Structures are given as C-alpha cells and as structure tokens.
Amino acid sequence: QVQLVESGGGLVQAGGSLRLSCAASGRTFSSYAMGWFRQAPGKKREFVATISWSGNSTDYTDSVKGRFTISRDNAKNTGYLQMNSLKPEDTAVYYCAARRRVTATLQSDYNYWGQGTQVTVSS
C-alpha cells in the first residue's frame, strides 16, 4: 500500500504560481511512478503530468506544457508539481497518484490516489 497526501493548493491570481506537493508513505516511493490529475467543476478528471520512478522520464498534457513542471525527491518520499503562469482554466481539484515504475497517462493505470487539493485561479 502507498498512502498519498497532497498539499500546496490555494487561491492565486492569473499569472501566478503554486507548487503542489504529494507526500508518500508506505511502500518504497522510489519504486513508483507518479502522476498528477485534475478535475474541474462539472468535468471529468483529466491527466496533467507524470514522472517515472527515477525521475528521468516525464510527460505532460498539451495545455500545461511549458508552464508546469513535475519532479520528485525520492529521499523525501515527495513528488511536486510546479505550476507557473496559471490561468483561470487551471482551476480544479488536483490529485496525485502512484503506480509501479513506468509513467502512464490513464487514470485506470494508477493504483493509489490522494484525496486532492483545491487550486483556484482568479482572473
């Protein structure tokens, strides 16, 4: 089992930045790839970014490329999502998720999920 807890969400103006954290406990975090997903009001949850267990491989959805950066610190059992140049359309509940080793963009490929953290971007 892997337990995930997100933090770092909040209210920010358009153009601002936030850094989300995902603290992991339980099994060895370094064995797991991590993903970030988000769900806006009235919409389905969607893929945002993913990073491999080593940190050497990342992938992003097109709408956040160049603005968001996913990273991890295995020594701290923590993953991060740095969000810059935020837009009102980035408003959503952000979830981190974990799966064994390799990256993935489908929700169904992830075994463990956090409870989510709210990000609100005002215009």
PDB file of C-alpha atoms in Angstrom:
ATOM      1  CA  GLN A   1       0.000   0.000   0.000  1.00  0.00           C
ATOM      2  CA  VAL A   2       1.033   3.560  -0.707  1.00  0.00           C
ATOM      3  CA  GLN A   3      -0.639   6.469   1.039  1.00  0.00           C
ATOM      4  CA  LEU A   4      -0.556   9.828  -0.718  1.00  0.00           C
ATOM      5  CA  VAL A   5      -1.305  13.249   0.726  1.00  0.00           C
ATOM      6  CA  GLU A   6      -1.402  16.368  -1.432  1.00  0.00           C
ATOM      7  CA  SER A   7      -0.783  19.886  -0.189  1.00  0.00           C
ATOM      8  CA  GLY A   8       0.003  23.320  -1.535  1.00  0.00           C
ATOM      9  CA  GLY A   9      -3.252  24.225  -3.172  1.00  0.00           C
ATOM     10  CA  GLY A  10      -4.895  27.590  -2.718  1.00  0.00           C
ATOM     11  CA  LEU A  11      -6.185  30.738  -4.353  1.00  0.00           C
ATOM     12  CA  VAL A  12      -3.919  32.592  -6.761  1.00  0.00           C
ATOM     13  CA  GLN A  13      -4.368  35.295  -9.365  1.00  0.00           C
ATOM     14  CA  ALA A  14      -3.946  34.564 -13.038  1.00  0.00           C
ATOM     15  CA  GLY A  15      -0.279  34.600 -13.969  1.00  0.00           C
ATOM     16  CA  GLY A  16       0.762  33.465 -10.518  1.00  0.00           C
ATOM     17  CA  SER A  17       2.440  30.293  -9.344  1.00  0.00           C
ATOM     18  CA  LEU A  18       1.820  27.448  -6.939  1.00  0.00           C
ATOM     19  CA  ARG A  19       3.775  24.347  -6.030  1.00  0.00           C
ATOM     20  CA  LEU A  20       1.831  21.252  -5.111  1.00  0.00           C
ATOM     21  CA  SER A  21       3.403  18.525  -3.025  1.00  0.00           C
ATOM     22  CA  CYS A  22       2.496  14.866  -2.775  1.00  0.00           C
ATOM     23  CA  ALA A  23       3.854  13.148   0.323  1.00  0.00           C
ATOM     24  CA  ALA A  24       4.007   9.360   0.126  1.00  0.00           C
ATOM     25  CA  SER A  25       4.183   6.783   2.866  1.00  0.00           C
ATOM     26  CA  GLY A  26       4.013   3.026   2.957  1.00  0.00           C
ATOM     27  CA  ARG A  27       5.898   1.057   0.342  1.00  0.00           C
ATOM     28  CA  THR A  28       9.088   2.395  -1.198  1.00  0.00           C
ATOM     29  CA  PHE A  29       8.116   5.537  -3.049  1.00  0.00           C
ATOM     30  CA  SER A  30      11.126   5.304  -5.346  1.00  0.00           C
ATOM     31  CA  SER A  31       9.640   2.159  -6.915  1.00  0.00           C
ATOM     32  CA  TYR A  32       6.586   4.027  -8.123  1.00  0.00           C
ATOM     33  CA  ALA A  33       5.863   6.361 -10.971  1.00  0.00           C
ATOM     34  CA  MET A  34       3.740   9.327 -10.045  1.00  0.00           C
ATOM     35  CA  GLY A  35       1.049  11.215 -11.841  1.00  0.00           C
ATOM     36  CA  TRP A  36      -0.944  14.373 -11.341  1.00  0.00           C
ATOM     37  CA  PHE A  37      -4.550  14.626 -12.460  1.00  0.00           C
ATOM     38  CA  ARG A  38      -7.155  17.341 -12.058  1.00  0.00           C
ATOM     39  CA  GLN A  39     -10.906  17.648 -12.029  1.00  0.00           C
ATOM     40  CA  ALA A  40     -12.649  20.923 -12.736  1.00  0.00           C
ATOM     41  CA  PRO A  41     -16.250  21.542 -11.653  1.00  0.00           C
ATOM     42  CA  GLY A  42     -18.645  19.670 -13.904  1.00  0.00           C
ATOM     43  CA  LYS A  43     -15.854  17.986 -15.840  1.00  0.00           C
ATOM     44  CA  LYS A  44     -14.203  14.595 -15.842  1.00  0.00           C
ATOM     45  CA  ARG A  45     -10.876  14.108 -14.136  1.00  0.00           C
ATOM     46  CA  GLU A  46      -8.028  14.544 -16.607  1.00  0.00           C
ATOM     47  CA  PHE A  47      -4.344  13.771 -16.867  1.00  0.00           C
ATOM     48  CA  VAL A  48      -1.892  16.589 -16.151  1.00  0.00           C
ATOM     49  CA  ALA A  49       1.623  15.155 -15.797  1.00  0.00           C
ATOM     50  CA  THR A  50       3.544  12.018 -14.958  1.00  0.00           C
ATOM     51  CA  ILE A  51       7.094  11.156 -13.888  1.00  0.00           C
ATOM     52  CA  SER A  52       8.881   7.831 -13.803  1.00  0.00           C
ATOM     53  CA  TRP A  53      10.230   6.211 -10.665  1.00  0.00           C
ATOM     54  CA  SER A  54      13.738   7.528 -11.413  1.00  0.00           C
ATOM     55  CA  GLY A  55      12.625  10.973 -12.487  1.00  0.00           C
ATOM     56  CA  ASN A  56      14.260  10.512 -15.887  1.00  0.00           C
ATOM     57  CA  SER A  57      11.037  10.385 -17.868  1.00  0.00           C
ATOM     58  CA  THR A  58       8.192  12.883 -17.787  1.00  0.00           C
ATOM     59  CA  ASP A  59       5.099  13.622 -19.834  1.00  0.00           C
ATOM     60  CA  TYR A  60       2.547  16.427 -19.812  1.00  0.00           C
ATOM     61  CA  THR A  61      -0.806  17.189 -21.270  1.00  0.00           C
ATOM     62  CA  ASP A  62      -0.504  19.797 -24.006  1.00  0.00           C
ATOM     63  CA  SER A  63      -2.341  22.534 -22.135  1.00  0.00           C
ATOM     64  CA  VAL A  64       0.284  22.704 -19.366  1.00  0.00           C
ATOM     65  CA  LYS A  65       3.488  22.152 -21.348  1.00  0.00           C
ATOM     66  CA  GLY A  66       5.935  24.956 -20.730  1.00  0.00           C
ATOM     67  CA  ARG A  67       4.038  26.116 -17.639  1.00  0.00           C
ATOM     68  CA  PHE A  68       4.002  23.125 -15.283  1.00  0.00           C
ATOM     69  CA  THR A  69       6.952  21.026 -14.133  1.00  0.00           C
ATOM     70  CA  ILE A  70       6.665  17.670 -12.419  1.00  0.00           C
ATOM     71  CA  SER A  71       9.518  16.490 -10.213  1.00  0.00           C
ATOM     72  CA  ARG A  72      10.254  14.219  -7.304  1.00  0.00           C
ATOM     73  CA  ASP A  73      12.628  13.806  -4.389  1.00  0.00           C
ATOM     74  CA  ASN A  74      12.813  10.123  -3.541  1.00  0.00           C
ATOM     75  CA  ALA A  75      14.901  10.800  -0.457  1.00  0.00           C
ATOM     76  CA  LYS A  76      11.966  12.796   0.913  1.00  0.00           C
ATOM     77  CA  ASN A  77       9.267  10.482  -0.473  1.00  0.00           C
ATOM     78  CA  THR A  78       7.680  13.504  -2.070  1.00  0.00           C
ATOM     79  CA  GLY A  79       6.567  14.492  -5.520  1.00  0.00           C
ATOM     80  CA  TYR A  80       5.915  18.001  -6.759  1.00  0.00           C
ATOM     81  CA  LEU A  81       4.019  19.893  -9.401  1.00  0.00           C
ATOM     82  CA  GLN A  82       5.343  23.394 -10.002  1.00  0.00           C
ATOM     83  CA  MET A  83       2.655  25.446 -11.712  1.00  0.00           C
ATOM     84  CA  ASN A  84       3.594  28.757 -13.297  1.00  0.00           C
ATOM     85  CA  SER A  85       1.659  31.233 -15.436  1.00  0.00           C
ATOM     86  CA  LEU A  86      -1.572  29.919 -14.012  1.00  0.00           C
ATOM     87  CA  LYS A  87      -4.802  30.518 -15.891  1.00  0.00           C
ATOM     88  CA  PRO A  88      -8.407  30.501 -14.683  1.00  0.00           C
ATOM     89  CA  GLU A  89      -8.940  27.310 -16.662  1.00  0.00           C
ATOM     90  CA  ASP A  90      -6.388  25.585 -14.404  1.00  0.00           C
ATOM     91  CA  THR A  91      -8.909  25.836 -11.564  1.00  0.00           C
ATOM     92  CA  ALA A  92      -9.588  22.304 -10.345  1.00  0.00           C
ATOM     93  CA  VAL A  93      -9.029  19.784  -7.609  1.00  0.00           C
ATOM     94  CA  TYR A  94      -5.581  18.320  -8.199  1.00  0.00           C
ATOM     95  CA  TYR A  95      -4.854  14.698  -7.339  1.00  0.00           C
ATOM     96  CA  CYS A  96      -1.602  12.808  -7.182  1.00  0.00           C
ATOM     97  CA  ALA A  97      -1.478   9.127  -7.973  1.00  0.00           C
ATOM     98  CA  ALA A  98       1.100   6.331  -7.980  1.00  0.00           C
ATOM     99  CA  ARG A  99       1.741   3.163  -9.944  1.00  0.00           C
ATOM    100  CA  ARG A 100       4.638   0.771 -10.260  1.00  0.00           C
ATOM    101  CA  ARG A 101       7.719   2.034 -12.144  1.00  0.00           C
ATOM    102  CA  VAL A 102       6.725   3.436 -15.529  1.00  0.00           C
ATOM    103  CA  THR A 103       4.771   6.522 -16.441  1.00  0.00           C
ATOM    104  CA  ALA A 104       1.179   6.435 -17.582  1.00  0.00           C
ATOM    105  CA  THR A 105      -1.480   8.893 -18.659  1.00  0.00           C
ATOM    106  CA  LEU A 106      -4.618   6.853 -17.970  1.00  0.00           C
ATOM    107  CA  GLN A 107      -6.319   7.045 -14.596  1.00  0.00           C
ATOM    108  CA  SER A 108      -7.047   3.337 -14.718  1.00  0.00           C
ATOM    109  CA  ASP A 109      -3.309   2.608 -14.756  1.00  0.00           C
ATOM    110  CA  TYR A 110      -2.840   4.075 -11.284  1.00  0.00           C
ATOM    111  CA  ASN A 111      -3.350   2.055  -8.135  1.00  0.00           C
ATOM    112  CA  TYR A 112      -3.075   4.675  -5.410  1.00  0.00           C
ATOM    113  CA  TRP A 113      -4.627   8.123  -5.087  1.00  0.00           C
ATOM    114  CA  GLY A 114      -4.513  11.058  -2.740  1.00  0.00           C
ATOM    115  CA  GLN A 115      -7.532  12.975  -1.528  1.00  0.00           C
ATOM    116  CA  GLY A 116      -6.901  16.027  -3.690  1.00  0.00           C
ATOM    117  CA  THR A 117      -6.081  19.676  -3.133  1.00  0.00           C
ATOM    118  CA  GLN A 118      -8.052  22.630  -4.488  1.00  0.00           C
ATOM    119  CA  VAL A 119      -6.413  25.105  -6.831  1.00  0.00           C
ATOM    120  CA  THR A 120      -8.386  28.226  -7.699  1.00  0.00           C
ATOM    121  CA  VAL A 121      -7.085  30.766 -10.201  1.00  0.00           C
ATOM    122  CA  SER A 122      -8.880  34.088 -10.281  1.00  0.00           C
ATOM    123  CA  SER A 123      -8.965  36.300 -13.347  1.00  0.00           C
TER     124      SER A 123
END
